[in-house]
PDB file of C-alpha atoms in Angstrom:
ATOM      1  CA  MET A   1       0.000   0.000   0.000  1.00  0.00           C
ATOM      2  CA  PRO A   2       1.629   3.294  -1.059  1.00  0.00           C
ATOM      3  CA  LYS A   3       2.148   5.889   1.632  1.00  0.00           C
ATOM      4  CA  GLN A   4       0.232   9.106   1.156  1.00  0.00           C
ATOM      5  CA  LEU A   5       2.351  12.237   0.926  1.00  0.00           C
ATOM      6  CA  LEU A   6       1.259  15.645   2.115  1.00  0.00           C
ATOM      7  CA  SER A   7       0.496  18.118  -0.625  1.00  0.00           C
ATOM      8  CA  THR A   8       2.873  21.055  -0.951  1.00  0.00           C
ATOM      9  CA  ASP A   9       0.355  23.315   0.775  1.00  0.00           C
ATOM     10  CA  GLU A  10      -0.136  20.806   3.616  1.00  0.00           C
ATOM     11  CA  GLN A  11       3.636  20.435   4.013  1.00  0.00           C
ATOM     12  CA  ILE A  12       4.155  24.203   4.168  1.00  0.00           C
ATOM     13  CA  LYS A  13       1.323  24.576   6.692  1.00  0.00           C
ATOM     14  CA  LYS A  14       2.793  21.800   8.856  1.00  0.00           C
ATOM     15  CA  LEU A  15       6.303  23.265   8.762  1.00  0.00           C
ATOM     16  CA  ASN A  16       5.051  26.774   9.554  1.00  0.00           C
ATOM     17  CA  SER A  17       3.016  25.461  12.506  1.00  0.00           C
ATOM     18  CA  VAL A  18       5.914  23.452  13.880  1.00  0.00           C
ATOM     19  CA  GLU A  19       8.303  26.385  13.482  1.00  0.00           C
ATOM     20  CA  LEU A  20       5.881  28.654  15.343  1.00  0.00           C
ATOM     21  CA  LEU A  21       5.609  26.146  18.196  1.00  0.00           C
ATOM     22  CA  ALA A  22       9.398  25.871  18.390  1.00  0.00           C
ATOM     23  CA  LYS A  23       9.878  29.662  18.412  1.00  0.00           C
ATOM     24  CA  GLU A  24       7.402  29.960  21.256  1.00  0.00           C
ATOM     25  CA  ALA A  25       9.099  27.168  23.209  1.00  0.00           C
ATOM     26  CA  ALA A  26      12.564  28.645  22.566  1.00  0.00           C
ATOM     27  CA  THR A  27      11.636  31.840  24.438  1.00  0.00           C
ATOM     28  CA  SER A  28      10.395  29.930  27.484  1.00  0.00           C
ATOM     29  CA  ASP A  29      12.313  29.572  30.753  1.00  0.00           C
ATOM     30  CA  ASP A  30      11.070  25.965  31.024  1.00  0.00           C
ATOM     31  CA  ILE A  31      13.948  23.600  30.273  1.00  0.00           C
ATOM     32  CA  VAL A  32      11.656  20.939  28.840  1.00  0.00           C
ATOM     33  CA  ARG A  33      10.207  23.424  26.353  1.00  0.00           C
ATOM     34  CA  LYS A  34      13.686  24.681  25.406  1.00  0.00           C
ATOM     35  CA  VAL A  35      14.947  21.141  24.779  1.00  0.00           C
ATOM     36  CA  GLY A  36      11.766  20.510  22.785  1.00  0.00           C
ATOM     37  CA  ALA A  37      12.491  23.605  20.680  1.00  0.00           C
ATOM     38  CA  VAL A  38      15.995  22.290  19.965  1.00  0.00           C
ATOM     39  CA  ALA A  39      14.559  18.890  18.981  1.00  0.00           C
ATOM     40  CA  ILE A  40      12.081  20.548  16.597  1.00  0.00           C
ATOM     41  CA  TYR A  41      14.832  22.761  15.193  1.00  0.00           C
ATOM     42  CA  ALA A  42      16.897  19.616  14.621  1.00  0.00           C
ATOM     43  CA  GLY A  43      14.105  18.212  12.459  1.00  0.00           C
ATOM     44  CA  LEU A  44      13.819  21.498  10.582  1.00  0.00           C
ATOM     45  CA  ALA A  45      17.603  21.597  10.095  1.00  0.00           C
ATOM     46  CA  ASP A  46      17.384  18.125   8.536  1.00  0.00           C
ATOM     47  CA  PHE A  47      14.648  19.430   6.246  1.00  0.00           C
ATOM     48  CA  TYR A  48      16.762  22.430   5.194  1.00  0.00           C
ATOM     49  CA  VAL A  49      19.764  20.225   4.453  1.00  0.00           C
ATOM     50  CA  ILE A  50      17.627  17.854   2.379  1.00  0.00           C
ATOM     51  CA  GLN A  51      16.085  20.743   0.437  1.00  0.00           C
ATOM     52  CA  THR A  52      19.558  22.112  -0.200  1.00  0.00           C
ATOM     53  CA  ALA A  53      20.791  18.707  -1.393  1.00  0.00           C
ATOM     54  CA  ARG A  54      17.842  18.452  -3.769  1.00  0.00           C
ATOM     55  CA  LEU A  55      18.514  21.953  -5.125  1.00  0.00           C
ATOM     56  CA  VAL A  56      22.173  21.080  -5.719  1.00  0.00           C
ATOM     57  CA  GLU A  57      21.106  17.849  -7.472  1.00  0.00           C
ATOM     58  CA  GLN A  58      18.893  19.900  -9.782  1.00  0.00           C
ATOM     59  CA  ILE A  59      21.682  22.360 -10.548  1.00  0.00           C
ATOM     60  CA  ILE A  60      24.121  19.553 -11.383  1.00  0.00           C
ATOM     61  CA  LEU A  61      21.600  17.726 -13.577  1.00  0.00           C
ATOM     62  CA  LYS A  62      20.540  20.917 -15.348  1.00  0.00           C
ATOM     63  CA  SER A  63      24.185  21.722 -16.048  1.00  0.00           C
ATOM     64  CA  GLN A  64      24.745  18.231 -17.479  1.00  0.00           C
ATOM     65  CA  LEU A  65      21.750  18.626 -19.783  1.00  0.00           C
ATOM     66  CA  GLU A  66      22.856  22.085 -20.909  1.00  0.00           C
ATOM     67  CA  MET A  67      26.291  20.680 -21.795  1.00  0.00           C
ATOM     68  CA  GLY A  68      24.603  17.982 -23.899  1.00  0.00           C
ATOM     69  CA  GLU A  69      25.562  15.174 -21.515  1.00  0.00           C
ATOM     70  CA  GLN A  70      23.413  12.300 -20.378  1.00  0.00           C
ATOM     71  CA  PRO A  71      22.411  12.796 -16.733  1.00  0.00           C
ATOM     72  CA  LYS A  72      24.666  10.735 -14.489  1.00  0.00           C
ATOM     73  CA  PHE A  73      21.930  10.138 -11.894  1.00  0.00           C
ATOM     74  CA  MET A  74      18.241  10.735 -11.299  1.00  0.00           C
ATOM     75  CA  PRO A  75      16.984  13.332  -8.807  1.00  0.00           C
ATOM     76  CA  ARG A  76      15.679  11.985  -5.536  1.00  0.00           C
ATOM     77  CA  PRO A  77      12.354  12.900  -3.937  1.00  0.00           C
ATOM     78  CA  ASP A  78      12.267  14.207  -0.361  1.00  0.00           C
ATOM     79  CA  SER A  79      10.940  10.861   0.809  1.00  0.00           C
ATOM     80  CA  TYR A  80      14.173   9.101  -0.281  1.00  0.00           C
ATOM     81  CA  PHE A  81      16.178  10.947   2.369  1.00  0.00           C
ATOM     82  CA  TYR A  82      13.660  10.156   5.108  1.00  0.00           C
ATOM     83  CA  ASP A  83      12.819   6.591   4.058  1.00  0.00           C
ATOM     84  CA  ASN A  84      16.503   5.691   3.879  1.00  0.00           C
ATOM     85  CA  ARG A  85      17.392   7.726   6.960  1.00  0.00           C
ATOM     86  CA  VAL A  86      20.220   9.538   5.235  1.00  0.00           C
ATOM     87  CA  ASP A  87      22.285  11.177   7.966  1.00  0.00           C
ATOM     88  CA  THR A  88      22.369  14.971   7.812  1.00  0.00           C
ATOM     89  CA  ARG A  89      26.104  15.107   8.473  1.00  0.00           C
ATOM     90  CA  ARG A  90      26.636  12.586   5.685  1.00  0.00           C
ATOM     91  CA  ILE A  91      24.823  14.893   3.259  1.00  0.00           C
ATOM     92  CA  LEU A  92      27.039  17.764   4.416  1.00  0.00           C
ATOM     93  CA  ARG A  93      30.228  15.652   4.063  1.00  0.00           C
ATOM     94  CA  ILE A  94      29.285  14.543   0.551  1.00  0.00           C
ATOM     95  CA  SER A  95      28.518  18.139  -0.372  1.00  0.00           C
ATOM     96  CA  LYS A  96      31.923  19.313   0.865  1.00  0.00           C
ATOM     97  CA  LYS A  97      33.928  16.458  -0.663  1.00  0.00           C
ATOM     98  CA  GLU A  98      32.166  15.683  -3.920  1.00  0.00           C
ATOM     99  CA  ILE A  99      30.186  18.750  -4.962  1.00  0.00           C
ATOM    100  CA  LEU A 100      32.034  21.812  -3.729  1.00  0.00           C
ATOM    101  CA  PRO A 101      33.485  23.927  -5.049  1.00  0.00           C
ATOM    102  CA  PHE A 102      30.930  24.984  -7.627  1.00  0.00           C
ATOM    103  CA  ARG A 103      32.614  25.858 -10.906  1.00  0.00           C
ATOM    104  CA  ALA A 104      31.658  28.547 -13.345  1.00  0.00           C
ATOM    105  CA  VAL A 105      29.833  27.141 -16.358  1.00  0.00           C
ATOM    106  CA  THR A 106      30.504  30.173 -18.530  1.00  0.00           C
ATOM    107  CA  SER A 107      33.287  32.742 -18.574  1.00  0.00           C
ATOM    108  CA  GLU A 108      30.772  35.325 -17.319  1.00  0.00           C
ATOM    109  CA  SER A 109      29.852  33.382 -14.180  1.00  0.00           C
ATOM    110  CA  PRO A 110      32.978  33.015 -11.976  1.00  0.00           C
ATOM    111  CA  ALA A 111      31.637  35.599  -9.514  1.00  0.00           C
ATOM    112  CA  ASP A 112      28.393  33.586  -9.272  1.00  0.00           C
ATOM    113  CA  ALA A 113      30.365  30.413  -8.525  1.00  0.00           C
ATOM    114  CA  ASP A 114      32.504  32.178  -5.915  1.00  0.00           C
ATOM    115  CA  ARG A 115      29.414  33.589  -4.215  1.00  0.00           C
ATOM    116  CA  ALA A 116      27.671  30.201  -4.309  1.00  0.00           C
ATOM    117  CA  ASN A 117      30.744  28.550  -2.750  1.00  0.00           C
ATOM    118  CA  ALA A 118      30.923  31.141   0.026  1.00  0.00           C
ATOM    119  CA  LEU A 119      27.211  30.788   0.769  1.00  0.00           C
ATOM    120  CA  ALA A 120      27.372  26.966   0.655  1.00  0.00           C
ATOM    121  CA  ASN A 121      30.363  26.836   2.989  1.00  0.00           C
ATOM    122  CA  ASN A 122      28.667  29.281   5.365  1.00  0.00           C
ATOM    123  CA  PHE A 123      25.486  27.177   5.403  1.00  0.00           C
ATOM    124  CA  ILE A 124      27.485  23.987   6.049  1.00  0.00           C
ATOM    125  CA  ALA A 125      29.475  25.623   8.871  1.00  0.00           C
ATOM    126  CA  LYS A 126      26.335  27.041  10.512  1.00  0.00           C
ATOM    127  CA  THR A 127      24.579  23.684  10.228  1.00  0.00           C
ATOM    128  CA  GLU A 128      27.515  21.800  11.745  1.00  0.00           C
ATOM    129  CA  LYS A 129      27.658  24.282  14.624  1.00  0.00           C
ATOM    130  CA  PHE A 130      23.953  23.771  15.339  1.00  0.00           C
ATOM    131  CA  LEU A 131      24.311  19.983  15.107  1.00  0.00           C
ATOM    132  CA  ASN A 132      27.190  20.075  17.607  1.00  0.00           C
ATOM    133  CA  TYR A 133      25.048  21.933  20.141  1.00  0.00           C
ATOM    134  CA  ARG A 134      22.113  19.621  19.451  1.00  0.00           C
ATOM    135  CA  ASN A 135      24.308  16.582  20.064  1.00  0.00           C
ATOM    136  CA  SER A 136      25.625  18.037  23.306  1.00  0.00           C
ATOM    137  CA  ILE A 137      22.076  18.517  24.553  1.00  0.00           C
ATOM    138  CA  ILE A 138      20.435  15.341  23.290  1.00  0.00           C
ATOM    139  CA  HIS A 139      23.266  12.825  23.514  1.00  0.00           C
ATOM    140  CA  HIS A 140      25.068  14.085  26.621  1.00  0.00           C
ATOM    141  CA  LEU A 141      22.124  15.057  28.796  1.00  0.00           C
ATOM    142  CA  GLY A 142      22.693  12.069  31.077  1.00  0.00           C
ATOM    143  CA  SER A 143      26.403  12.744  31.482  1.00  0.00           C
ATOM    144  CA  PRO A 144      27.502  13.391  35.072  1.00  0.00           C
ATOM    145  CA  LYS A 145      29.518  16.316  33.684  1.00  0.00           C
ATOM    146  CA  MET A 146      26.357  18.029  32.357  1.00  0.00           C
ATOM    147  CA  THR A 147      24.773  20.379  34.884  1.00  0.00           C
ATOM    148  CA  LEU A 148      21.266  21.718  34.473  1.00  0.00           C
ATOM    149  CA  GLU A 149      22.711  25.211  34.085  1.00  0.00           C
ATOM    150  CA  LYS A 150      24.882  23.954  31.233  1.00  0.00           C
ATOM    151  CA  VAL A 151      21.806  22.445  29.567  1.00  0.00           C
ATOM    152  CA  TYR A 152      20.100  25.869  29.697  1.00  0.00           C
ATOM    153  CA  THR A 153      23.192  27.540  28.260  1.00  0.00           C
ATOM    154  CA  LEU A 154      23.562  24.944  25.514  1.00  0.00           C
ATOM    155  CA  CYS A 155      19.867  25.287  24.613  1.00  0.00           C
ATOM    156  CA  ASP A 156      20.268  29.033  24.204  1.00  0.00           C
ATOM    157  CA  LYS A 157      23.402  28.519  22.091  1.00  0.00           C
ATOM    158  CA  ALA A 158      21.648  25.889  19.972  1.00  0.00           C
ATOM    159  CA  ILE A 159      18.670  28.176  19.422  1.00  0.00           C
ATOM    160  CA  ARG A 160      20.931  31.039  18.290  1.00  0.00           C
ATOM    161  CA  ALA A 161      22.891  28.620  16.096  1.00  0.00           C
ATOM    162  CA  TYR A 162      19.650  27.423  14.492  1.00  0.00           C
ATOM    163  CA  GLU A 163      18.652  31.016  13.736  1.00  0.00           C
ATOM    164  CA  ASP A 164      22.073  31.526  12.081  1.00  0.00           C
ATOM    165  CA  LEU A 165      21.628  28.284  10.122  1.00  0.00           C
ATOM    166  CA  GLN A 166      18.213  29.400   8.945  1.00  0.00           C
ATOM    167  CA  ARG A 167      19.539  32.767   7.711  1.00  0.00           C
ATOM    168  CA  ALA A 168      22.452  31.031   5.952  1.00  0.00           C
ATOM    169  CA  HIS A 169      20.046  28.598   4.282  1.00  0.00           C
ATOM    170  CA  THR A 170      17.819  31.418   3.052  1.00  0.00           C
ATOM    171  CA  ALA A 171      20.782  33.328   1.590  1.00  0.00           C
ATOM    172  CA  PHE A 172      22.148  30.203  -0.136  1.00  0.00           C
ATOM    173  CA  PHE A 173      18.766  29.111  -1.440  1.00  0.00           C
ATOM    174  CA  ASN A 174      17.881  32.570  -2.754  1.00  0.00           C
ATOM    175  CA  ALA A 175      21.209  32.842  -4.582  1.00  0.00           C
ATOM    176  CA  LEU A 176      20.886  29.422  -6.233  1.00  0.00           C
ATOM    177  CA  GLN A 177      17.135  29.379  -6.948  1.00  0.00           C
ATOM    178  CA  PRO A 178      17.612  30.782 -10.468  1.00  0.00           C
ATOM    179  CA  TYR A 179      19.688  27.720 -11.387  1.00  0.00           C
ATOM    180  CA  ARG A 180      17.172  25.064 -10.292  1.00  0.00           C
ATOM    181  CA  PHE A 181      15.000  23.047 -12.658  1.00  0.00           C
ATOM    182  CA  GLY A 182      12.797  24.974 -15.016  1.00  0.00           C
ATOM    183  CA  ASP A 183       9.825  23.588 -16.935  1.00  0.00           C
ATOM    184  CA  LYS A 184      12.057  21.837 -19.477  1.00  0.00           C
ATOM    185  CA  GLU A 185      14.004  19.901 -16.818  1.00  0.00           C
ATOM    186  CA  LEU A 186      10.895  19.144 -14.774  1.00  0.00           C
ATOM    187  CA  ARG A 187       9.315  17.545 -17.859  1.00  0.00           C
ATOM    188  CA  TYR A 188      12.531  15.642 -18.639  1.00  0.00           C
ATOM    189  CA  PHE A 189      12.865  14.124 -15.141  1.00  0.00           C
ATOM    190  CA  TYR A 190       9.282  13.987 -13.926  1.00  0.00           C
ATOM    191  CA  GLY A 191       7.112  13.961 -17.030  1.00  0.00           C
ATOM    192  CA  SER A 192       4.375  16.573 -17.255  1.00  0.00           C
ATOM    193  CA  THR A 193       4.576  19.437 -14.761  1.00  0.00           C
TER     194      THR A 193
END
């Protein structure tokens, strides 16, 4: 039996609702709510990394088509990353090792490639920083070295790091949006649009 997927509108509504709940919890003095905000932000960070990976896939495939090459892989749907539990840090490592740096396609675009590389590296660094705080909170909470005061401090640091990650994602995504699939590529990979 195939699993039903949320429509785009339903997905956006869900993500907006969850983000609002997390923002509210992040401002609380209640440690349970703060840790909950960090857990929700961790899920949203995973989502942002997956969306970024999908955008980069589209850019690579579109470039291959424009150069007259056969695509070397097929784009993956969001569900692939969740169904196969692809680790967020693994996506970041692959991006750093195998995809970056972006290269200029035309002689007029080296500044675009440089900007894209700077934004990508900033997003990766901000994401890794958030993930480090998240791990300290979630995975080391039971450690005898972790005081309750330190948990509060780490939650606040994680929340600020998430906000930085979110801004870095928006800047990267906005800069690379023009290079994503257009109608032609959507039809090529997915059939009718």
